[in-house]
Amino acid sequence: QEVWRFKAREADRRHVEDSIRQGRHDVDCSTERKGSPHVLVCTKNQASYARRVAQRRADLDDLTRLNA
């Protein structure tokens, strides 16, 4: 998994995290509260890929039922 670390003040971290959430990107965010300023840790995930795989399986099941 790819990880990006953004060390910045709270307003900047919040802006980045809000932008990621609004864009529905496949990124999980958490805040590491060691030191100052804190660090926003963003980790790439496979959410959209998992959704596409599930949809493909459902489509194939539907196709099988239609052809039966």
Short mmCIF file of N, CA and C in Angstrom, two decimals:
data_model
loop_
_atom_site.label_atom_id
_atom_site.label_comp_id
_atom_site.label_asym_id
_atom_site.label_seq_id
_atom_site.Cartn_x
_atom_site.Cartn_y
_atom_site.Cartn_z
N GLN A 1 0.83 -1.18 0.00
CA GLN A 1 0.00 0.00 0.00
C GLN A 1 0.87 1.25 0.00
N GLU A 2 0.44 2.23 -0.76
CA GLU A 2 1.16 3.49 -0.80
C GLU A 2 0.72 4.38 0.34
N VAL A 3 1.67 5.04 0.96
CA VAL A 3 1.39 5.92 2.10
C VAL A 3 2.00 7.30 1.82
N TRP A 4 1.22 8.33 2.10
CA TRP A 4 1.68 9.72 1.96
C TRP A 4 1.52 10.40 3.31
N ARG A 5 2.54 11.10 3.74
CA ARG A 5 2.51 11.76 5.04
C ARG A 5 2.59 13.27 4.82
N PHE A 6 1.66 14.01 5.46
CA PHE A 6 1.56 15.45 5.29
C PHE A 6 1.65 16.12 6.65
N LYS A 7 2.82 16.68 6.95
CA LYS A 7 3.04 17.35 8.24
C LYS A 7 2.68 18.82 8.07
N ALA A 8 1.59 19.25 8.74
CA ALA A 8 1.13 20.63 8.57
C ALA A 8 0.21 21.00 9.73
N ARG A 9 -0.12 22.28 9.79
CA ARG A 9 -1.04 22.73 10.84
C ARG A 9 -2.43 22.16 10.57
N GLU A 10 -3.28 22.19 11.59
CA GLU A 10 -4.58 21.53 11.54
C GLU A 10 -5.45 21.99 10.38
N ALA A 11 -5.53 23.28 10.13
CA ALA A 11 -6.39 23.78 9.05
C ALA A 11 -5.98 23.21 7.70
N ASP A 12 -4.68 23.12 7.46
CA ASP A 12 -4.20 22.57 6.18
C ASP A 12 -4.47 21.07 6.09
N ARG A 13 -4.25 20.36 7.20
CA ARG A 13 -4.53 18.91 7.20
C ARG A 13 -6.01 18.66 6.96
N ARG A 14 -6.85 19.44 7.63
CA ARG A 14 -8.30 19.29 7.49
C ARG A 14 -8.74 19.56 6.05
N HIS A 15 -8.16 20.59 5.43
CA HIS A 15 -8.49 20.93 4.04
C HIS A 15 -8.16 19.76 3.11
N VAL A 16 -6.97 19.19 3.28
CA VAL A 16 -6.56 18.06 2.44
C VAL A 16 -7.48 16.87 2.67
N GLU A 17 -7.76 16.55 3.93
CA GLU A 17 -8.61 15.40 4.24
C GLU A 17 -10.03 15.61 3.70
N ASP A 18 -10.57 16.81 3.84
CA ASP A 18 -11.91 17.10 3.30
C ASP A 18 -11.94 16.96 1.78
N SER A 19 -10.90 17.42 1.12
CA SER A 19 -10.82 17.30 -0.34
C SER A 19 -10.79 15.85 -0.78
N ILE A 20 -10.06 15.03 -0.04
CA ILE A 20 -9.98 13.60 -0.35
C ILE A 20 -11.35 12.96 -0.18
N ARG A 21 -12.03 13.26 0.91
CA ARG A 21 -13.35 12.67 1.17
C ARG A 21 -14.39 13.14 0.16
N GLN A 22 -14.39 14.42 -0.18
CA GLN A 22 -15.37 14.94 -1.14
C GLN A 22 -15.15 14.36 -2.53
N GLY A 23 -13.90 14.09 -2.87
CA GLY A 23 -13.59 13.52 -4.17
C GLY A 23 -13.80 12.02 -4.22
N ARG A 24 -14.14 11.44 -3.09
CA ARG A 24 -14.37 9.99 -2.98
C ARG A 24 -13.18 9.18 -3.53
N HIS A 25 -12.01 9.64 -3.17
CA HIS A 25 -10.79 8.95 -3.60
C HIS A 25 -10.57 7.71 -2.74
N ASP A 26 -9.85 6.76 -3.27
CA ASP A 26 -9.56 5.52 -2.55
C ASP A 26 -8.39 5.72 -1.59
N VAL A 27 -8.61 6.56 -0.60
CA VAL A 27 -7.56 6.91 0.36
C VAL A 27 -8.16 6.95 1.76
N ASP A 28 -7.51 6.26 2.68
CA ASP A 28 -7.88 6.32 4.09
C ASP A 28 -6.96 7.32 4.78
N CYS A 29 -7.52 8.14 5.65
CA CYS A 29 -6.73 9.17 6.33
C CYS A 29 -6.79 8.99 7.84
N SER A 30 -5.68 9.26 8.49
CA SER A 30 -5.64 9.28 9.94
C SER A 30 -4.63 10.35 10.35
N THR A 31 -4.72 10.78 11.59
CA THR A 31 -3.80 11.81 12.08
C THR A 31 -2.87 11.20 13.11
N GLU A 32 -1.59 11.37 12.87
CA GLU A 32 -0.56 10.91 13.80
C GLU A 32 -0.25 12.09 14.72
N ARG A 33 -0.54 11.93 15.99
CA ARG A 33 -0.44 13.04 16.94
C ARG A 33 0.86 13.03 17.75
N LYS A 34 1.96 12.76 17.07
CA LYS A 34 3.27 12.81 17.72
C LYS A 34 3.99 14.03 17.20
N GLY A 35 4.54 14.80 18.08
CA GLY A 35 5.27 15.99 17.65
C GLY A 35 4.34 17.12 17.25
N SER A 36 4.95 18.17 16.73
CA SER A 36 4.16 19.33 16.31
C SER A 36 4.82 19.92 15.07
N PRO A 37 4.10 20.19 14.03
CA PRO A 37 2.67 19.95 13.88
C PRO A 37 2.39 18.46 13.66
N HIS A 38 1.12 18.07 13.84
CA HIS A 38 0.73 16.68 13.65
C HIS A 38 0.86 16.30 12.17
N VAL A 39 0.75 15.00 11.92
CA VAL A 39 0.93 14.49 10.56
C VAL A 39 -0.34 13.80 10.09
N LEU A 40 -0.82 14.19 8.91
CA LEU A 40 -1.93 13.50 8.27
C LEU A 40 -1.33 12.35 7.48
N VAL A 41 -1.75 11.12 7.78
CA VAL A 41 -1.24 9.94 7.10
C VAL A 41 -2.33 9.43 6.17
N CYS A 42 -2.04 9.43 4.87
CA CYS A 42 -3.01 9.01 3.86
C CYS A 42 -2.51 7.71 3.24
N THR A 43 -3.39 6.69 3.23
CA THR A 43 -3.03 5.38 2.72
C THR A 43 -3.98 4.99 1.59
N LYS A 44 -3.41 4.64 0.44
CA LYS A 44 -4.21 4.20 -0.71
C LYS A 44 -4.88 2.89 -0.36
N ASN A 45 -6.17 2.75 -0.74
CA ASN A 45 -6.86 1.48 -0.52
C ASN A 45 -7.43 0.97 -1.84
N GLN A 46 -8.10 -0.16 -1.80
CA GLN A 46 -8.61 -0.81 -3.01
C GLN A 46 -10.13 -0.78 -3.09
N ALA A 47 -10.78 0.22 -2.51
CA ALA A 47 -12.24 0.25 -2.41
C ALA A 47 -12.92 0.23 -3.78
N SER A 48 -12.48 1.05 -4.72
CA SER A 48 -13.16 1.08 -6.02
C SER A 48 -12.91 -0.21 -6.78
N TYR A 49 -11.73 -0.78 -6.65
CA TYR A 49 -11.46 -2.06 -7.30
C TYR A 49 -12.37 -3.15 -6.73
N ALA A 50 -12.52 -3.19 -5.42
CA ALA A 50 -13.39 -4.19 -4.79
C ALA A 50 -14.84 -4.02 -5.25
N ARG A 51 -15.29 -2.77 -5.39
CA ARG A 51 -16.66 -2.53 -5.88
C ARG A 51 -16.82 -3.02 -7.31
N ARG A 52 -15.82 -2.78 -8.15
CA ARG A 52 -15.90 -3.23 -9.55
C ARG A 52 -15.89 -4.75 -9.64
N VAL A 53 -15.10 -5.41 -8.82
CA VAL A 53 -15.07 -6.87 -8.81
C VAL A 53 -16.43 -7.42 -8.39
N ALA A 54 -17.02 -6.86 -7.34
CA ALA A 54 -18.34 -7.31 -6.88
C ALA A 54 -19.39 -7.07 -7.95
N GLN A 55 -19.35 -5.93 -8.63
CA GLN A 55 -20.32 -5.64 -9.69
C GLN A 55 -20.14 -6.61 -10.85
N ARG A 56 -18.91 -6.92 -11.20
CA ARG A 56 -18.64 -7.88 -12.29
C ARG A 56 -19.21 -9.25 -11.94
N ARG A 57 -19.01 -9.70 -10.71
CA ARG A 57 -19.57 -10.99 -10.29
C ARG A 57 -21.09 -10.99 -10.38
N ALA A 58 -21.70 -9.91 -9.92
CA ALA A 58 -23.17 -9.80 -9.99
C ALA A 58 -23.63 -9.79 -11.44
N ASP A 59 -22.92 -9.09 -12.30
CA ASP A 59 -23.28 -9.05 -13.72
C ASP A 59 -23.18 -10.43 -14.35
N LEU A 60 -22.12 -11.17 -14.02
CA LEU A 60 -21.97 -12.52 -14.56
C LEU A 60 -23.06 -13.45 -14.06
N ASP A 61 -23.44 -13.32 -12.79
CA ASP A 61 -24.54 -14.12 -12.24
C ASP A 61 -25.84 -13.81 -12.97
N ASP A 62 -26.10 -12.53 -13.20
CA ASP A 62 -27.31 -12.12 -13.93
C ASP A 62 -27.30 -12.68 -15.34
N LEU A 63 -26.16 -12.61 -16.00
CA LEU A 63 -26.04 -13.12 -17.36
C LEU A 63 -26.29 -14.63 -17.41
N THR A 64 -25.76 -15.35 -16.42
CA THR A 64 -25.98 -16.79 -16.35
C THR A 64 -27.46 -17.10 -16.20
N ARG A 65 -28.15 -16.36 -15.34
CA ARG A 65 -29.59 -16.57 -15.15
C ARG A 65 -30.38 -16.24 -16.42
N LEU A 66 -29.98 -15.22 -17.13
CA LEU A 66 -30.67 -14.85 -18.37
C LEU A 66 -30.50 -15.91 -19.46
N ASN A 67 -29.33 -16.53 -19.50
CA ASN A 67 -29.03 -17.53 -20.52
C ASN A 67 -29.55 -18.92 -20.17
N ALA A 68 -30.02 -19.11 -18.94
CA ALA A 68 -30.47 -20.43 -18.50
C ALA A 68 -31.85 -20.75 -19.04
#
